[in-house]
C-alpha positions as a printed Julia matrix, in Angstrom:
132×3 Matrix{Float64}:
 -38.53   -8.21  -23.58
 -35.64   -6.01  -24.64
 -36.36   -3.46  -21.93
 -36.32   -6.1   -19.21
 -33.0    -7.46  -20.44
 -31.5    -3.98  -20.47
 -32.67   -3.34  -16.91
 -31.34   -6.7   -15.82
 -27.88   -5.94  -17.22
 -27.79   -2.54  -15.6
 -28.9    -3.87  -12.27
 -26.35   -6.71  -12.28
 -23.57   -4.3   -13.11
 -24.81   -1.87  -10.49
 -25.1    -4.59   -7.86
 -21.5    -5.69   -8.47
 -20.32   -2.09   -8.3
 -22.05   -1.67   -4.96
 -20.55   -4.9    -3.61
 -17.11   -3.82   -4.81
 -17.5    -0.45   -3.07
 -18.39   -2.24    0.18
 -15.33   -4.46   -0.12
 -13.05   -1.52   -0.96
 -14.12    0.35    2.18
 -12.34   -2.26    4.23
  -9.62   -3.53    1.91
  -6.62   -1.35    1.12
  -3.14   -2.29   -0.03
   0.08   -0.9     1.37
   3.76   -1.23    0.53
   4.14   -4.04    3.09
   0.9    -5.79    2.13
  -0.37   -4.85   -1.34
  -3.86   -5.56   -2.65
  -4.47   -8.46   -5.03
  -7.54   -7.51   -7.07
  -9.27   -9.92   -9.47
 -11.38   -9.03  -12.49
 -13.53  -11.73  -14.04
 -14.97  -11.35  -17.51
 -17.12  -13.94  -19.24
 -14.11  -15.75  -20.68
 -10.99  -14.54  -18.87
  -9.59  -13.58  -15.5
  -7.23  -10.69  -14.92
  -5.46   -9.77  -11.7
  -3.19   -7.04  -10.43
  -1.14   -6.52   -7.31
  -1.55   -2.87   -6.35
   0.13   -0.63   -3.78
  -2.69    1.78   -2.87
  -0.35    4.06   -0.91
   1.49    5.04   -4.09
  -1.41    4.19   -6.46
   0.93    1.93   -8.39
   0.44   -1.46  -10.03
   3.28   -3.77   -9.07
   2.34   -6.86  -11.09
  -0.42   -8.03  -13.36
  -1.48  -11.15  -15.23
  -4.27  -12.36  -17.49
  -5.42  -15.75  -18.67
  -4.72  -14.43  -22.17
  -0.95  -14.38  -21.55
   1.22  -17.01  -23.2
   2.65  -18.36  -19.94
  -0.82  -19.07  -18.57
  -2.05  -20.64  -21.81
   0.9   -23.03  -21.96
   0.59  -23.99  -18.28
  -3.18  -24.56  -18.51
  -3.09  -26.72  -21.66
  -3.3   -29.99  -19.76
  -6.2   -28.86  -17.62
  -7.01  -30.29  -14.22
  -8.96  -33.34  -13.2
 -12.65  -32.45  -13.07
 -12.01  -28.78  -13.81
 -13.03  -26.92  -16.92
 -10.5   -25.09  -19.06
 -11.39  -21.66  -17.66
 -11.06  -22.79  -14.05
  -7.71  -24.48  -14.7
  -6.49  -21.36  -16.54
  -7.53  -19.19  -13.57
  -5.69  -21.53  -11.18
  -2.52  -21.39  -13.28
  -2.76  -17.59  -13.57
  -2.89  -17.34   -9.78
   0.06  -19.68   -9.37
   2.2   -17.85  -11.93
   1.35  -14.42  -10.5
   2.24  -15.63   -7.01
   5.58  -17.0    -8.16
   6.41  -13.68   -9.83
   5.35  -11.78   -6.71
   7.47  -13.95   -4.43
  10.37  -13.35   -6.84
   9.93   -9.6    -6.32
   9.8    -9.97   -2.53
   6.03   -9.78   -2.02
   5.01  -12.49    0.44
   1.63  -11.37    1.82
  -1.26   -9.61    0.09
  -4.82   -8.52    0.81
  -7.29  -10.33   -1.47
  -9.88   -8.12   -3.17
 -12.56  -10.2    -4.88
 -13.97   -7.04   -6.5
 -17.6    -7.77   -5.74
 -17.56  -11.27   -7.21
 -18.67  -14.26   -5.19
 -15.81  -16.38   -3.87
 -16.4   -19.47   -6.01
 -15.55  -20.81   -9.43
 -12.76  -18.98  -11.22
 -12.22  -16.42   -8.46
 -11.75  -19.21   -5.91
  -9.49  -21.17   -8.3
  -7.36  -18.06   -8.82
  -7.02  -17.55   -5.05
  -6.1   -21.21   -4.5
  -3.5   -21.01   -7.27
  -2.01  -17.88   -5.68
  -1.8   -19.66   -2.34
  -0.12  -22.65   -3.96
   2.34  -20.3    -5.65
   3.47  -18.97   -2.28
   1.34  -15.92   -1.48
  -0.28  -15.59    1.94
  -3.61  -13.82    2.49
């Protein structure tokens, strides 16, 4: 049983890495339109806005940050606490990006399916003012 579980974990990680490589072939950020990449762990969501031309991170946020925790305390109707936290993280990141003059981005889902917390993050970023 332990061997099967180990193989399953490796294959899931490998499958996501392959999907992410396929996405990254087509998605690249520039100074005019940086890349918004999302990382989803079991409990949290992290995101960065990256200028691939200079290999520089412009902004970043996590659901562990105080601003996101305070904004997500109330939760949303019908949404779990992790989904509402992801939505608020997207909204706050977008507001900070718009404040720095970043209006449009390229969304990089990093090999994750576009549903759940990844989708909530993207919708929050759109509500915050980012276009992608």
